[in-house]
Each structure stands twice: as C-alpha cells, then as structure tokens.
Tab-separated table of C-alpha atoms in Angstrom:
chain	number	residue	atom	x	y	z
R	1	MET	CA	224.295	-123.402	55.433
R	2	ALA	CA	222.063	-121.416	53.330
R	3	HIS	CA	220.720	-117.638	55.147
R	4	SER	CA	218.214	-118.577	57.370
R	5	ALA	CA	214.546	-116.858	56.584
R	6	PHE	CA	214.999	-114.423	59.668
R	7	THR	CA	218.523	-112.741	57.331
R	8	LEU	CA	217.390	-112.894	54.427
R	9	LEU	CA	213.603	-112.395	54.504
R	10	SER	CA	212.110	-109.415	56.650
R	11	GLY	CA	208.834	-110.893	56.797
R	12	ASP	CA	207.161	-107.865	54.790
R	13	PRO	CA	207.162	-108.552	50.664
R	14	VAL	CA	207.020	-104.873	50.066
R	15	LEU	CA	210.365	-104.554	52.021
R	16	ASP	CA	211.436	-107.531	50.961
R	17	ARG	CA	211.160	-105.655	46.946
R	18	ARG	CA	212.849	-102.848	48.293
R	19	LEU	CA	215.950	-104.716	49.198
R	20	ASP	CA	215.918	-105.413	45.381
R	21	TRP	CA	215.117	-102.106	44.658
R	22	ALA	CA	218.211	-100.117	46.478
R	23	ARG	CA	220.401	-102.850	45.461
R	24	ALA	CA	219.797	-102.194	41.945
R	25	PHE	CA	220.241	-98.497	42.734
R	26	LEU	CA	223.698	-99.725	44.454
R	27	ALA	CA	224.584	-101.456	40.886
R	28	GLU	CA	224.305	-98.960	39.270
R	29	GLY	CA	226.514	-96.780	40.533
R	30	ASP	CA	223.171	-95.126	42.668
R	31	ALA	CA	224.981	-95.558	46.036
R	32	SER	CA	222.490	-92.561	47.672
R	33	ALA	CA	219.112	-93.446	46.329
R	34	CYS	CA	220.103	-96.958	47.750
R	35	ALA	CA	221.391	-95.738	51.306
R	36	GLU	CA	218.050	-93.485	51.610
R	37	LEU	CA	215.497	-96.366	50.221
R	38	LEU	CA	217.245	-98.917	52.920
R	39	ALA	CA	217.356	-96.086	55.535
R	40	GLU	CA	213.521	-96.388	55.778
R	41	THR	CA	213.719	-99.790	54.901
R	42	VAL	CA	215.231	-100.367	58.372
R	43	ALA	CA	213.257	-98.046	60.316
R	44	ASP	CA	210.499	-100.223	59.318
R	45	ALA	CA	212.064	-103.477	60.337
R	46	PRO	CA	215.049	-103.216	62.907
R	47	HIS	CA	215.592	-107.119	62.351
R	48	PHE	CA	215.649	-106.773	58.331
R	49	ALA	CA	219.389	-108.059	58.764
R	50	ALA	CA	220.056	-108.023	55.159
R	51	ALA	CA	218.978	-104.513	54.380
R	52	TRP	CA	221.450	-103.479	57.381
R	53	PHE	CA	224.102	-105.225	55.539
R	54	LEU	CA	223.349	-103.225	51.737
R	55	LEU	CA	222.419	-100.027	53.855
R	56	GLY	CA	227.057	-100.588	54.790
R	57	GLU	CA	227.505	-101.252	51.703
R	58	ALA	CA	226.201	-97.775	50.155
R	59	ARG	CA	226.933	-96.158	53.218
R	60	ALA	CA	230.897	-97.278	52.971
R	61	ALA	CA	230.524	-96.387	48.566
R	62	LEU	CA	229.543	-92.942	50.000
R	63	ALA	CA	232.366	-92.656	51.791
R	64	ASP	CA	230.606	-92.405	54.932
R	65	CYS	CA	232.905	-94.893	56.621
R	66	ASP	CA	230.976	-94.125	60.724
R	67	GLY	CA	227.251	-94.991	58.830
R	68	ALA	CA	228.332	-98.032	57.652
R	69	THR	CA	230.717	-99.126	60.537
R	70	LYS	CA	226.807	-98.793	62.525
R	71	ALA	CA	225.281	-101.053	60.055
R	72	PHE	CA	227.518	-103.505	59.053
R	73	GLU	CA	227.646	-103.315	63.563
R	74	ARG	CA	223.626	-103.760	63.715
R	75	VAL	CA	224.325	-106.457	61.123
R	76	ARG	CA	226.483	-108.487	63.525
R	77	ALA	CA	224.079	-107.893	66.540
R	78	LEU	CA	221.318	-109.436	64.254
R	79	ASP	CA	223.377	-112.182	62.744
R	80	PRO	CA	226.388	-113.660	65.301
R	81	ASP	CA	227.936	-116.622	63.617
R	82	ASP	CA	228.448	-113.484	60.657
R	83	ALA	CA	226.674	-115.359	57.329
R	84	LEU	CA	226.926	-112.395	55.560
R	85	GLY	CA	230.750	-111.522	55.867
R	86	ALA	CA	229.566	-108.519	57.993
R	87	GLY	CA	233.459	-108.711	60.139
R	88	LEU	CA	234.747	-108.526	56.873
R	89	HIS	CA	233.561	-105.220	56.075
R	90	LEU	CA	234.328	-103.394	59.970
R	91	ALA	CA	238.283	-105.248	59.517
R	92	ARG	CA	238.271	-103.210	55.696
R	93	LEU	CA	237.042	-100.452	57.349
R	94	GLY	CA	238.919	-100.307	60.276
R	95	ALA	CA	236.259	-100.850	62.992
R	96	ALA	CA	237.415	-104.381	63.598
R	97	PRO	CA	240.764	-106.738	63.338
R	98	ALA	CA	241.581	-108.562	60.270
R	99	GLU	CA	242.493	-111.775	62.148
R	100	GLY	CA	239.098	-113.352	62.860
R	101	ALA	CA	237.060	-111.007	60.588
R	102	MET	CA	236.033	-114.259	58.332
R	103	SER	CA	233.426	-116.321	59.815
R	104	ALA	CA	233.170	-120.303	59.295
R	105	ALA	CA	229.430	-119.482	58.646
R	106	TYR	CA	230.367	-116.848	55.592
R	107	VAL	CA	233.275	-119.258	54.105
R	108	ARG	CA	230.108	-122.495	54.241
R	109	THR	CA	227.592	-119.553	52.959
R	110	LEU	CA	230.040	-118.361	50.350
R	111	PHE	CA	230.602	-121.038	48.929
R	112	ASP	CA	227.703	-123.280	49.338
R	113	GLN	CA	225.073	-120.673	46.729
R	114	TYR	CA	228.437	-119.898	44.522
R	115	ALA	CA	229.235	-124.324	43.942
R	116	ASP	CA	226.373	-125.248	40.704
R	117	ARG	CA	228.637	-122.597	38.506
R	118	PHE	CA	231.983	-122.616	40.504
R	119	ASP	CA	234.481	-124.604	38.298
R	120	THR	CA	232.799	-122.806	35.256
R	121	ALA	CA	233.665	-119.316	36.729
R	122	LEU	CA	237.077	-119.753	38.132
R	123	ARG	CA	238.437	-121.130	34.792
R	124	ASP	CA	236.385	-119.087	32.312
R	125	LYS	CA	235.989	-116.036	33.673
R	126	LEU	CA	239.357	-115.651	36.159
R	127	ALA	CA	241.395	-117.379	34.666
R	128	TYR	CA	242.372	-120.160	37.066
R	129	ARG	CA	245.509	-122.752	37.095
R	130	GLY	CA	246.238	-122.671	40.948
R	131	PRO	CA	245.883	-126.930	40.692
R	132	GLU	CA	248.320	-127.230	38.039
R	133	LEU	CA	250.975	-124.439	38.884
R	134	LEU	CA	250.509	-126.168	42.516
R	135	PHE	CA	251.129	-129.970	40.908
R	136	GLU	CA	254.480	-128.803	38.581
R	137	ALA	CA	255.601	-126.437	41.604
R	138	LEU	CA	255.236	-130.086	44.149
R	139	ALA	CA	256.975	-132.166	41.545
R	140	ARG	CA	259.720	-129.746	40.911
R	141	ALA	CA	259.913	-130.352	44.926
R	142	ALA	CA	260.045	-133.824	44.750
R	143	ALA	CA	262.842	-134.058	42.375
R	144	ALA	CA	264.816	-131.649	44.408
R	145	ARG	CA	264.186	-134.212	47.651
R	146	GLY	CA	265.466	-137.118	45.548
R	147	ARG	CA	261.889	-138.586	46.067
R	148	THR	CA	259.319	-140.171	43.125
R	149	LEU	CA	256.376	-137.712	42.709
R	150	ALA	CA	253.757	-140.687	44.362
R	151	PHE	CA	252.419	-140.539	48.118
R	152	ALA	CA	250.080	-143.137	49.909
R	153	GLU	CA	248.045	-140.536	51.670
R	154	GLY	CA	246.816	-137.582	50.763
R	155	MET	CA	244.709	-134.493	51.973
R	156	ASP	CA	242.811	-131.993	50.504
R	157	LEU	CA	242.405	-128.524	52.524
R	158	GLY	CA	239.199	-126.574	50.751
R	159	CYS	CA	238.892	-129.318	48.266
R	160	GLY	CA	236.149	-127.019	46.801
R	161	THR	CA	234.331	-129.086	43.874
R	162	GLY	CA	238.241	-131.052	43.261
R	163	LEU	CA	239.346	-129.093	40.749
R	164	ALA	CA	242.904	-129.817	42.451
R	165	GLY	CA	241.594	-133.555	43.429
R	166	VAL	CA	241.878	-134.393	39.001
R	167	LEU	CA	245.537	-133.685	39.326
R	168	PHE	CA	246.783	-135.139	42.681
R	169	ALA	CA	244.158	-138.167	42.545
R	170	THR	CA	247.071	-139.269	39.827
R	171	VAL	CA	250.174	-139.861	42.543
R	172	VAL	CA	248.539	-139.775	45.806
R	173	GLU	CA	247.094	-143.326	46.167
R	174	ARG	CA	243.971	-141.997	49.069
R	175	LEU	CA	242.794	-138.660	48.962
R	176	ALA	CA	241.159	-137.044	52.017
R	177	GLY	CA	239.594	-134.085	51.175
R	178	VAL	CA	238.029	-131.355	53.605
R	179	ASP	CA	235.846	-128.340	53.242
R	180	LEU	CA	233.606	-126.396	55.049
R	181	SER	CA	231.492	-126.334	52.334
R	182	PRO	CA	228.802	-129.119	51.989
R	183	ALA	CA	227.300	-128.215	48.530
R	184	MET	CA	230.916	-127.705	47.016
R	185	LEU	CA	231.526	-131.751	48.603
R	186	GLU	CA	229.020	-132.895	46.714
R	187	LYS	CA	230.388	-131.960	43.437
R	188	ALA	CA	233.658	-133.346	44.159
R	189	ALA	CA	232.285	-136.627	45.703
R	190	ALA	CA	230.745	-137.503	42.077
R	191	LEU	CA	234.113	-137.392	40.567
R	192	GLY	CA	234.567	-140.254	42.151
R	193	LEU	CA	238.246	-139.629	43.474
R	194	TYR	CA	238.493	-138.964	46.513
R	195	ALA	CA	238.893	-142.120	49.879
R	196	ARG	CA	237.311	-139.583	51.853
R	197	LEU	CA	235.233	-136.559	52.379
R	198	GLU	CA	234.666	-134.212	55.508
R	199	ALA	CA	233.265	-131.129	55.756
R	200	GLY	CA	234.943	-129.179	58.400
R	201	GLU	CA	237.205	-126.693	59.079
R	202	MET	CA	241.338	-127.258	57.536
R	203	GLY	CA	242.925	-126.407	60.852
R	204	ALA	CA	240.614	-129.005	62.314
R	205	ALA	CA	240.688	-131.599	60.573
R	206	LEU	CA	244.382	-131.670	60.009
R	207	GLU	CA	244.759	-131.941	63.772
R	208	ALA	CA	242.426	-135.246	64.231
R	209	VAL	CA	245.397	-136.588	62.153
R	210	PRO	CA	246.941	-139.046	63.781
R	211	GLU	CA	251.424	-137.767	64.284
R	212	ALA	CA	252.602	-138.509	60.840
R	213	GLY	CA	249.825	-139.619	59.175
R	214	LEU	CA	250.116	-137.950	56.470
R	215	ASP	CA	253.029	-137.533	53.004
R	216	LEU	CA	250.823	-135.109	51.157
R	217	ILE	CA	249.021	-131.514	52.282
R	218	LEU	CA	247.762	-129.440	49.597
R	219	ALA	CA	245.410	-126.372	49.487
R	220	ALA	CA	245.237	-125.043	46.036
R	221	ASP	CA	243.432	-121.029	46.512
R	222	ALA	CA	242.027	-122.136	50.160
R	223	LEU	CA	244.593	-120.032	52.548
R	224	CYS	CA	243.645	-117.048	51.161
R	225	TYR	CA	240.864	-117.659	53.238
R	226	VAL	CA	243.149	-118.127	56.664
R	227	ALA	CA	244.095	-114.822	58.156
R	228	ASP	CA	246.415	-116.747	61.018
R	229	LEU	CA	248.672	-119.360	59.319
R	230	ALA	CA	250.086	-120.202	62.843
R	231	PRO	CA	248.886	-123.097	63.663
R	232	LEU	CA	247.436	-124.559	60.394
R	233	PHE	CA	251.272	-124.816	59.681
R	234	HIS	CA	251.793	-126.144	63.141
R	235	ALA	CA	248.473	-129.024	62.622
R	236	ALA	CA	250.592	-129.165	59.202
R	237	ARG	CA	254.226	-130.374	60.846
R	238	ARG	CA	252.448	-132.405	62.985
R	239	ALA	CA	250.589	-134.424	60.890
R	240	LEU	CA	253.016	-135.190	58.166
R	241	ARG	CA	255.805	-137.996	58.325
R	242	ALA	CA	259.417	-137.373	57.476
R	243	ASP	CA	259.909	-136.577	53.758
R	244	GLY	CA	256.687	-135.232	52.968
R	245	LEU	CA	255.256	-132.142	52.240
R	246	PHE	CA	252.723	-129.162	52.208
R	247	ALA	CA	252.347	-127.870	49.011
R	248	PHE	CA	249.758	-124.279	48.656
R	249	THR	CA	249.220	-121.400	46.757
R	250	LEU	CA	248.568	-117.857	48.320
R	251	GLU	CA	247.794	-114.542	46.652
R	252	THR	CA	251.069	-112.207	48.003
R	253	HIS	CA	251.444	-108.195	48.777
R	254	ASP	CA	254.128	-106.273	48.576
R	255	GLY	CA	254.372	-105.208	52.523
R	256	ASN	CA	254.974	-107.238	55.442
R	257	GLY	CA	252.768	-109.556	57.610
R	258	VAL	CA	249.257	-110.069	56.051
R	259	ILE	CA	246.055	-108.035	54.415
R	260	LEU	CA	242.601	-107.967	53.810
R	261	ARG	CA	242.313	-107.226	50.149
R	262	ASP	CA	238.978	-105.085	49.049
R	263	THR	CA	238.227	-108.541	47.306
R	264	LEU	CA	237.689	-109.790	51.053
R	265	ARG	CA	240.480	-112.362	51.031
R	266	TYR	CA	244.008	-112.259	52.993
R	267	ALA	CA	246.847	-111.869	51.433
R	268	HIS	CA	250.483	-113.289	52.425
R	269	SER	CA	254.469	-112.038	52.185
R	270	ALA	CA	256.831	-114.284	51.670
R	271	ALA	CA	258.812	-113.534	54.095
R	272	HIS	CA	255.754	-114.037	56.446
R	273	VAL	CA	255.512	-117.161	55.111
R	274	ARG	CA	259.201	-117.842	55.557
R	275	ALA	CA	259.183	-116.921	59.219
R	276	LEU	CA	255.501	-118.790	60.098
R	277	ALA	CA	257.259	-122.406	58.620
R	278	GLN	CA	260.169	-121.346	60.295
R	279	ALA	CA	258.906	-121.425	63.627
R	280	ALA	CA	256.700	-124.383	62.954
R	281	GLY	CA	259.587	-126.319	62.289
R	282	LEU	CA	258.601	-126.714	58.276
R	283	ALA	CA	261.374	-126.633	55.605
R	284	VAL	CA	261.092	-124.091	52.300
R	285	VAL	CA	261.633	-126.494	49.691
R	286	LEU	CA	259.731	-124.196	47.249
R	287	LEU	CA	258.716	-120.468	47.378
R	288	GLU	CA	258.154	-118.496	44.129
R	289	ALA	CA	255.360	-115.445	42.541
R	290	ALA	CA	253.471	-117.027	40.794
R	291	SER	CA	249.677	-115.845	40.028
R	292	THR	CA	247.108	-118.396	40.160
R	293	ARG	CA	243.830	-116.214	38.865
R	294	ALA	CA	242.996	-113.037	37.516
R	295	GLU	CA	240.544	-109.754	38.250
R	296	LYS	CA	239.233	-107.324	35.668
R	297	GLY	CA	241.735	-109.082	33.271
R	298	VAL	CA	244.430	-108.196	36.269
R	299	ALA	CA	246.657	-111.378	37.199
R	300	VAL	CA	246.781	-111.682	41.499
R	301	PRO	CA	249.804	-111.374	42.725
R	302	GLY	CA	250.770	-114.532	44.353
R	303	LEU	CA	252.808	-117.374	45.625
R	304	VAL	CA	253.352	-120.842	45.225
R	305	CYS	CA	254.646	-122.847	47.928
R	306	VAL	CA	256.074	-126.234	49.092
R	307	LEU	CA	257.454	-126.716	52.647
R	308	GLY	CA	258.528	-129.874	54.170
C-alpha cells in the first residue's frame, strides 16, 4: 500500500516544492533551515502529514525533543494507520513504548517502495548473507537432531522477494511464503519456487496453519520488525510437527530484553530469546552470534537461531 495523496501531498504545488527544498536542506546537514521552512509550510497546510513528519526529523536532529514529539504526534493524528512510521520515532524519543510502535502499514509501505531495488541494495550495499547463514545453521541443527535436511511443508515468514526461498526450496517439498508487501510478493512469485504466497502478517499466517501442519518455519531478516516475539513463538510451537524446526535470524545487543535501534529495527538479546523459547515450549537447538549484514561498513550484531 502506497502512501495516500492525503499523506504525501499538500494539494498545493508550491507547498509540495517547499517539502522537497526542506528535504534537501536536511540532507545537506542544515536541520535549522529545514525546520524553519517546514514550520511555515505546516502553518499554511496543517493537514500536510509528510511535512509534519520531516519537521519532526529536523527538530530531532536539532535535539528539540519536545518539538519533534509534537510534530510526530501530529502525524499520527493525521495518519492513524501510521504508514510514515511516526510511532517508531516517538518510541525513539521516549514518548511512546517501543512495543507496538511499528505499524503494519509502515512495513508494507516501506517494502512496497523498496521492492524494485531490494535485492541489489541488500547484497551489494549491505553485504547481506542471512539466507546462507540460516541454511548452514539449519543443516547443522538437523544433523544434531538426527534428521535429514528434507522437509515436506515449510513456511517462509517475511519472505520478501524470495532471497531465502532460492536456497530453502531445494530442501522443502512445498514452501509457502507470507509478507506484508504485495510488491515484494510479486518479485517472489516470479521465481516460481513457492507453492503458495500470501499477503499478510506473519503471526496471523502461522495461526491459520492447522496444528502440527509444518515441519519447517523460517524467517530470514524478518523478526527485526517484531518487538514482541512471544505470540509468534507460541504460534510456531502449535504449527510445528514433533520433529519440526523453526530457523530465524535476529539483530541483537549486549543488554537485556528488546530495544529499538536507531535504524528503526528491533534488536533482541540472546537471553531474551532463550527465555521466550522456553516459555513457548520450544527447545533451543542452536543459538549463535552471527551478523547477517553490515551498515556503513560495520557488521550489525546478530543471532542465528534454530528452535525445535
């Protein structure tokens, strides 16, 4: 789902051009000029959610936390679905809880707009290797459990364009995929690897699976968009067969619990993952430190996990 015209446009070409100028100011590091121009713009167009959003970013860059909070709260009022992700910025500012801050509309919009360049950006710019790390970990976990690396029914959570499907379809007889972004699913469908693709939320897709209906669940670089993993872990436990495996990657941190990183992705501590798995009745077959991507040339701390 793309942003609505109500969200992105003021209805006045002059004001819309001001937004472009303000965005250029911020990109050049002149947050003060950006904020000044946008303050005039939202005074002239109080309904202009995109201008309020950029004003929030500019004020945050100026360390004006109160001003940024007011701007992002205005965005939320104008766009209750929060396709722009104002809730995440409010959480970063300490004005809202991190849990529940990431809306489905934000994730859908982000990846719909990203779909055409997604694979290239991940592989070439971020050195992404999540599917490969996950496949190798799954092979070791299967061996540790004394089972072959072959699965009848699998589900790829947050399948995106199918980067993980390329590898896992070789060992899964029928692989389903679910993702919030229809544009990403179009790319995945073109691969011809998935038995079924569904536009929807990961947890809901798992809950719709018959009990003990899957022997593999995978999530490559998808759970960093989920704050509370507990419902997903419980849904996975119900959906897995007795010898089934749940393999996923996460971003992590050295503290406790879950945090919202400045990249607007969630990071979960290893101890937190172990506790959630135990509470859901899942055994930790493998949990190791592994970075799936780099940001600005620096490896992002991560985990590769296989639960059974």
